[in-house]
Coordinates of C-alpha atoms in Angstrom, one line a residue:
M1 CA -19.5 -22.8 -4.4
K2 CA -21.9 -19.0 -4.3
A3 CA -18.6 -16.4 -6.4
V4 CA -18.5 -13.6 -8.5
V5 CA -17.2 -14.1 -11.6
C6 CA -15.2 -11.6 -13.6
S7 CA -15.2 -11.6 -17.3
Q8 CA -15.5 -9.3 -20.4
G9 CA -16.0 -6.2 -18.5
K10 CA -18.8 -7.6 -16.4
L11 CA -19.4 -9.5 -12.7
E12 CA -22.0 -11.8 -11.9
V13 CA -23.2 -14.0 -9.5
A14 CA -22.8 -17.6 -10.5
D15 CA -22.9 -21.2 -8.6
I16 CA -19.4 -22.7 -10.1
A17 CA -16.9 -25.3 -8.6
S18 CA -16.0 -25.1 -5.2
P19 CA -11.2 -25.1 -4.6
R20 CA -9.4 -28.6 -3.7
P21 CA -6.7 -27.5 -1.9
G22 CA -3.6 -28.9 -3.6
P23 CA -0.8 -29.9 -2.2
G24 CA 0.2 -27.7 1.2
Q25 CA -2.2 -25.9 0.7
V26 CA -5.5 -25.0 3.1
L27 CA -9.4 -24.1 1.9
V28 CA -10.3 -21.7 3.2
R29 CA -13.5 -19.9 4.0
V30 CA -14.2 -16.1 3.1
L31 CA -15.5 -14.5 6.6
R32 CA -14.3 -11.0 4.7
C33 CA -13.3 -9.9 1.5
G34 CA -11.7 -6.2 0.6
I35 CA -12.3 -4.6 -2.8
C36 CA -9.2 -3.0 -3.8
G37 CA -8.7 -0.8 -6.1
S38 CA -6.6 -3.2 -8.1
D39 CA -9.8 -5.3 -9.0
L40 CA -11.8 -2.2 -10.2
H41 CA -8.9 -1.8 -12.6
A42 CA -8.4 -5.4 -13.2
R43 CA -12.0 -5.4 -14.3
L44 CA -11.8 -3.2 -17.5
H45 CA -7.6 -3.9 -17.8
C46 CA -6.8 -7.0 -16.9
D47 CA -5.5 -6.9 -20.7
E48 CA -3.6 -3.7 -20.6
L49 CA -1.7 -5.4 -16.8
A50 CA -1.5 -8.9 -17.6
A51 CA 0.6 -7.2 -20.4
L52 CA 3.1 -4.9 -18.4
A53 CA 3.2 -8.6 -15.6
A54 CA 4.6 -10.3 -18.7
A55 CA 7.0 -8.0 -19.1
T56 CA 8.4 -8.5 -16.3
G57 CA 8.2 -12.2 -16.1
Y58 CA 4.8 -13.2 -14.6
D59 CA 2.7 -14.9 -17.7
H60 CA -0.5 -15.8 -15.4
F61 CA -1.9 -12.6 -14.4
M62 CA -6.1 -12.8 -15.7
R63 CA -6.6 -11.9 -19.1
S64 CA -10.6 -10.3 -20.1
D65 CA -11.3 -14.5 -22.0
Q66 CA -11.1 -15.4 -18.6
R67 CA -13.7 -16.5 -16.4
V68 CA -11.5 -15.2 -12.8
V69 CA -12.8 -15.1 -9.6
L70 CA -11.6 -11.6 -8.0
G71 CA -10.6 -11.4 -4.5
H72 CA -7.5 -10.2 -2.8
E73 CA -7.4 -8.5 1.5
F74 CA -10.0 -11.4 2.5
C75 CA -10.1 -13.4 6.4
G76 CA -11.5 -16.6 6.7
E77 CA -12.0 -19.9 8.4
V78 CA -9.6 -22.5 8.1
V79 CA -12.5 -25.6 6.0
E80 CA -9.8 -27.9 5.5
Y81 CA -6.1 -29.4 4.2
G82 CA -4.3 -30.7 1.6
P83 CA -2.0 -33.6 1.2
G84 CA 1.1 -32.7 2.7
C85 CA 0.1 -30.0 5.2
R86 CA 1.5 -29.3 8.9
K87 CA -1.4 -28.8 9.7
R88 CA -1.0 -26.2 12.3
W89 CA -4.8 -24.6 12.9
R90 CA -7.9 -26.8 13.7
A91 CA -10.5 -26.7 11.6
G92 CA -12.4 -23.7 12.7
T93 CA -9.6 -21.6 13.1
R94 CA -10.1 -17.7 11.9
V95 CA -7.3 -16.9 9.5
V96 CA -5.6 -14.7 7.1
A97 CA -2.9 -15.3 3.8
L98 CA -0.7 -13.5 2.1
P99 CA -2.7 -13.9 -2.0
I100 CA -0.4 -16.1 -4.2
L101 CA -0.2 -20.3 -4.7
R102 CA 2.1 -21.7 -5.5
N103 CA 1.1 -25.1 -8.4
G104 CA 4.5 -26.5 -8.1
R105 CA 7.2 -24.1 -9.1
Q106 CA 5.2 -21.2 -10.3
P107 CA 3.6 -19.2 -8.4
H108 CA -0.8 -16.9 -9.1
L109 CA -1.3 -13.9 -8.1
T110 CA -4.4 -15.3 -6.5
G111 CA -7.8 -13.1 -7.4
L112 CA -5.7 -12.1 -10.0
S113 CA -5.1 -15.2 -12.4
A114 CA -7.7 -17.6 -13.7
A115 CA -5.5 -20.7 -11.8
A116 CA -5.7 -18.9 -8.6
P117 CA -9.8 -17.9 -7.4
G118 CA -9.9 -15.6 -5.2
G119 CA -12.0 -14.3 -1.9
Y120 CA -15.6 -13.0 -3.7
A121 CA -16.5 -15.8 -3.0
E122 CA -17.7 -18.0 -0.8
L123 CA -14.7 -20.6 -0.3
V124 CA -10.4 -19.6 -1.4
V125 CA -8.0 -21.9 -0.8
V126 CA -4.9 -20.2 0.0
Q127 CA -1.1 -21.9 0.7
E128 CA -0.6 -23.2 4.3
S129 CA 3.4 -21.2 4.4
M130 CA 1.7 -18.2 3.5
T131 CA -1.0 -18.8 5.5
F132 CA -1.6 -16.3 10.2
P133 CA -3.6 -17.1 12.9
V134 CA -5.5 -14.3 13.6
P135 CA -4.6 -13.0 17.0
N136 CA -6.6 -11.3 19.9
G137 CA -9.9 -11.9 18.6
L138 CA -9.1 -9.4 15.8
S139 CA -12.5 -9.3 14.1
A140 CA -12.9 -10.6 10.5
D141 CA -13.6 -6.8 9.6
H142 CA -9.9 -5.6 11.7
A143 CA -7.9 -9.4 10.1
A144 CA -9.6 -7.9 6.2
L145 CA -6.8 -5.4 6.0
T146 CA -4.4 -7.0 6.8
E147 CA -3.5 -6.3 2.9
P148 CA -4.1 -3.4 2.1
M149 CA -2.6 -1.4 5.9
A150 CA 0.2 -4.3 4.8
V151 CA 1.2 -2.6 1.5
A152 CA 1.1 0.1 3.0
W153 CA 3.1 -0.3 5.9
H154 CA 6.2 -1.8 3.1
A155 CA 5.4 1.8 1.1
V156 CA 6.7 3.6 5.3
R157 CA 8.9 1.0 6.1
R158 CA 10.7 1.4 2.4
G159 CA 10.7 5.8 2.9
R160 CA 12.4 5.3 6.0
V161 CA 11.2 8.1 7.9
G162 CA 12.1 9.5 10.9
K163 CA 10.2 10.8 13.4
G164 CA 10.9 13.6 13.3
Q165 CA 11.0 14.4 9.7
T166 CA 7.9 15.4 7.7
A167 CA 5.5 13.0 6.2
F168 CA 3.5 14.2 3.5
V169 CA 1.4 12.4 1.5
V170 CA -0.1 13.1 -2.1
G171 CA -4.3 11.9 -2.7
C172 CA -6.1 9.8 0.1
G173 CA -7.8 7.1 -1.0
P174 CA -7.2 3.6 0.2
I175 CA -3.6 3.3 0.3
G176 CA -3.5 6.5 1.2
L177 CA -5.7 6.7 4.1
A178 CA -3.8 2.9 5.7
V179 CA -0.1 4.6 4.6
I180 CA -1.4 7.9 7.4
C181 CA -2.3 5.1 10.3
M182 CA 0.4 3.1 9.3
L183 CA 3.2 7.1 9.4
K184 CA 1.8 7.5 13.4
A185 CA 1.6 3.9 14.2
S186 CA 5.5 3.8 13.2
G187 CA 5.5 7.1 15.7
V188 CA 6.4 10.5 12.8
R189 CA 5.1 13.4 14.3
T190 CA 3.6 15.5 11.6
V191 CA 2.1 13.6 8.5
V192 CA 0.5 16.2 5.5
A193 CA -2.4 14.3 3.8
S194 CA -3.9 16.2 0.5
D195 CA -7.1 15.1 -1.7
F196 CA -8.8 17.7 -3.4
S197 CA -12.3 15.3 -1.9
P198 CA -13.8 17.0 1.5
R199 CA -15.2 13.1 2.0
R200 CA -11.4 11.7 2.1
R201 CA -10.1 14.5 3.4
E202 CA -12.5 14.3 6.4
L203 CA -11.2 10.6 6.1
A204 CA -7.6 11.4 6.2
A205 CA -8.3 13.6 9.3
R206 CA -9.5 10.5 11.2
C207 CA -7.0 8.4 10.0
G208 CA -4.8 10.8 11.9
A209 CA -2.6 13.3 9.7
D210 CA -1.7 16.6 11.6
V211 CA -3.3 18.8 8.8
V212 CA -5.1 18.2 6.3
V213 CA -4.8 20.7 3.0
D214 CA -7.5 21.0 0.0
P215 CA -4.6 21.3 -2.5
A216 CA -7.2 23.6 -4.8
A217 CA -7.1 26.1 -1.6
E218 CA -3.8 25.9 -0.3
S219 CA -0.1 24.3 -0.8
P220 CA 0.3 21.8 1.0
W221 CA 4.0 22.4 0.8
E222 CA 3.4 25.5 2.4
A223 CA 1.2 24.9 4.9
A224 CA 3.3 21.9 6.4
P225 CA 5.8 23.1 8.8
K226 CA 9.5 24.8 7.6
G227 CA 11.7 22.3 7.7
R228 CA 16.0 23.6 7.0
I229 CA 15.5 24.0 3.3
T230 CA 12.5 25.2 1.8
G231 CA 15.2 25.2 -1.3
A232 CA 18.7 25.8 -3.2
N233 CA 20.0 28.5 -1.7
D234 CA 19.4 26.4 2.1
V235 CA 21.4 24.1 0.4
L236 CA 23.9 26.5 -0.3
N237 CA 24.2 28.7 3.1
L238 CA 23.8 25.5 5.1
G239 CA 27.6 24.5 2.8
F240 CA 28.2 28.3 3.6
D241 CA 28.1 27.9 7.2
T242 CA 29.1 24.4 8.1
M243 CA 32.8 25.2 6.3
Q244 CA 32.7 29.3 8.6
R245 CA 32.3 27.2 11.6
L246 CA 34.3 24.0 10.7
R247 CA 36.9 26.6 9.7
R248 CA 37.6 28.4 13.1
I249 CA 39.3 26.0 14.9
P250 CA 43.4 25.1 14.3
K251 CA 43.7 22.8 12.2
L252 CA 40.9 20.1 12.3
P253 CA 41.1 17.3 9.7
W254 CA 37.1 18.9 9.0
W255 CA 36.9 16.5 6.2
H256 CA 36.6 13.6 8.6
L257 CA 34.0 14.8 9.5
F258 CA 32.4 14.3 6.6
R259 CA 33.5 10.9 5.3
L260 CA 31.6 10.0 8.9
L261 CA 28.4 12.2 7.1
H262 CA 28.5 10.3 4.2
T263 CA 28.8 7.2 6.2
L264 CA 26.3 7.4 8.1
D265 CA 23.7 8.1 5.7
A266 CA 23.6 12.0 7.4
A267 CA 23.2 15.3 5.6
P268 CA 20.4 16.8 6.0
T269 CA 17.4 15.3 4.7
G270 CA 13.4 17.7 3.2
P271 CA 10.2 15.6 3.9
V272 CA 9.2 12.4 3.0
I273 CA 6.8 12.1 0.2
F274 CA 3.9 9.6 -0.1
E275 CA 2.0 9.7 -3.4
C276 CA -0.6 7.8 -4.0
V277 CA -2.8 8.8 -6.6
G278 CA -1.1 6.4 -9.5
V279 CA -2.2 9.5 -12.5
P280 CA 0.1 11.4 -15.6
G281 CA 1.3 14.0 -14.1
I282 CA 1.5 13.5 -10.2
I283 CA 5.1 12.5 -9.9
D284 CA 5.7 15.4 -12.2
G285 CA 4.0 17.8 -10.9
I286 CA 5.4 16.9 -7.3
L287 CA 9.1 17.1 -7.9
T288 CA 8.5 20.3 -9.0
A289 CA 7.4 21.6 -6.1
A290 CA 9.3 19.8 -3.5
P291 CA 12.2 20.6 -1.1
P292 CA 15.6 19.4 -2.1
R293 CA 16.6 16.1 -0.9
S294 CA 13.3 15.2 -0.3
R295 CA 12.3 12.0 -0.9
V296 CA 10.0 10.0 -3.3
V297 CA 7.8 8.1 -2.6
V298 CA 5.6 6.4 -5.9
V299 CA 2.9 4.5 -4.0
G300 CA 0.2 5.3 -6.7
V301 CA -0.1 2.8 -10.3
C302 CA 0.3 5.3 -12.7
M303 CA -1.2 2.7 -16.1
Q304 CA -0.5 5.2 -19.0
A305 CA 2.6 7.0 -19.7
D306 CA 3.9 10.1 -17.8
T307 CA 6.4 12.6 -18.7
V308 CA 8.9 14.0 -16.5
H309 CA 11.6 16.4 -15.7
P310 CA 14.7 15.2 -14.8
A311 CA 16.4 18.2 -14.9
M312 CA 14.4 19.4 -12.3
A313 CA 14.8 16.2 -10.1
I314 CA 18.3 16.6 -10.7
N315 CA 19.8 20.6 -9.3
K316 CA 17.1 19.7 -6.4
E317 CA 19.4 16.1 -5.4
L318 CA 16.0 14.5 -5.4
E319 CA 15.2 10.5 -5.0
L320 CA 12.0 8.3 -5.9
R321 CA 11.6 5.3 -5.3
F322 CA 8.7 3.4 -6.6
V323 CA 6.8 -0.3 -4.5
L324 CA 4.9 -3.1 -5.0
G325 CA 3.5 -4.9 -2.2
Y326 CA 5.1 -6.4 0.9
D327 CA 7.0 -9.7 2.3
P328 CA 6.0 -12.5 5.0
G329 CA 7.3 -10.2 7.0
E330 CA 6.0 -6.9 6.7
F331 CA 1.9 -9.2 5.9
R332 CA 3.2 -11.0 9.9
D333 CA 4.2 -7.8 11.5
T334 CA 0.8 -6.2 10.5
L335 CA -1.4 -8.3 11.3
H336 CA 0.1 -7.8 14.7
M337 CA 0.0 -4.6 13.9
I338 CA -3.1 -4.5 14.2
A339 CA -4.5 -7.4 16.7
A340 CA -2.2 -5.4 19.2
G341 CA -4.7 -1.8 18.3
K342 CA -1.2 0.0 17.9
V343 CA -3.1 1.0 14.1
D344 CA -6.6 1.6 13.5
P345 CA -8.4 0.5 10.2
T346 CA -11.8 1.4 11.5
P347 CA -11.7 4.7 9.4
L348 CA -11.3 3.2 6.2
V349 CA -14.0 0.7 6.6
T350 CA -17.0 2.4 4.8
A351 CA -19.6 -0.3 3.8
T352 CA -20.0 -3.9 3.6
V353 CA -22.4 -5.5 0.6
G354 CA -23.3 -9.5 0.7
L355 CA -21.6 -11.8 -3.6
D356 CA -25.2 -9.7 -4.8
G357 CA -24.1 -6.0 -3.9
V358 CA -20.7 -6.9 -5.9
D359 CA -21.4 -5.3 -9.2
N360 CA -23.4 -2.2 -7.5
A361 CA -19.9 -1.7 -4.5
F362 CA -17.8 -1.3 -7.1
A363 CA -20.0 1.8 -9.0
A364 CA -19.8 3.2 -5.7
L365 CA -16.3 3.3 -4.9
G366 CA -16.1 5.7 -8.4
N367 CA -17.3 8.2 -6.3
P368 CA -14.0 9.1 -3.8
E369 CA -17.5 10.7 -2.1
R370 CA -19.2 7.9 -1.0
H371 CA -16.9 5.4 0.5
A372 CA -12.7 4.3 1.1
K373 CA -13.0 0.2 0.7
I374 CA -16.8 -1.8 0.8
L375 CA -15.8 -5.5 2.4
I376 CA -17.8 -8.2 0.9
D377 CA -19.2 -10.9 3.5
P378 CA -20.5 -13.8 1.5
A379 CA -23.4 -14.3 4.0
S380 CA -24.6 -10.8 3.9
T381 CA -27.2 -10.3 1.8
T382 CA -27.8 -6.6 1.1
I383 CA -27.4 -5.3 -2.2
V384 CA -27.0 -1.3 -1.6
P385 CA -23.8 -0.5 0.6

């Protein structure tokens, strides 16, 4: 088959042996495959990523001296089954799948492991148990976005944003845009998006952001509607005011009300902030600027060492969460949210190329003013995104 092979930081189109499905696996003909920011990183920094993965217990991340087919955001159609499958869908059925295979008891990340070639190819192998049929006649373009949108859905779920809370999205690259889409799909009324790029701010507005800010000209924290808690004085005065009111009621066991609030985790909070940039200094900048009792959800992947000032976060009692990936339920739910029209990822897709255009697409994605998400259509002859 024809595929784009990555080795020593270079991409080349090559004819390689077609993959064969093993036990419990399905061979799929690729219709679309998205280019992810992690693909851009893996192309040039896979040895660093592999060392990091090994430290967490995964030893099969791609290395620069291997020949690897990238691509983990794909939609395709069923071609044939390996042994031991239940053969749930007829040949030609359009499907998406979690990008992970298991050979025996060893998992492999599809498109990020030499043992699991990805979707920058005409064919890809998926695990039957991790595969889902595409509902409602959803287009291949939109179905291929299930994977990155599932990453965003997991982040939003982990952020536990109340509909009345303000959500900030710092960084409006593809994952930031996906987070905006999912925040609005979940009913969050006020989403403030911040990015230096005019093009990305335009896309953020199209994805549903209620307030879009150029941080070079305006603070996103000042652009948002003011909440009950904007500084330390607000927290302290809230305590005084609450106790003053409660103590006016004779013999009221007011401490029981506090215990109930503690049990329900219903204390006043600040906004939820999604860090979607992934460069050194961003987290500390957010911790410094965020209102007290905010929750900071780190979605952007920073590969360099970074520095934060814990005392700042302690004084504000900030919550810092790191998120990664999604689970099968979130992946399936994301697919159906897209298919049902509850979330529209259309603004994310800015171009489509064939396999011969992948190298050009990687170069184009280095300019934030041009593109957000570029899809690969293995049947296309387009080489310039």
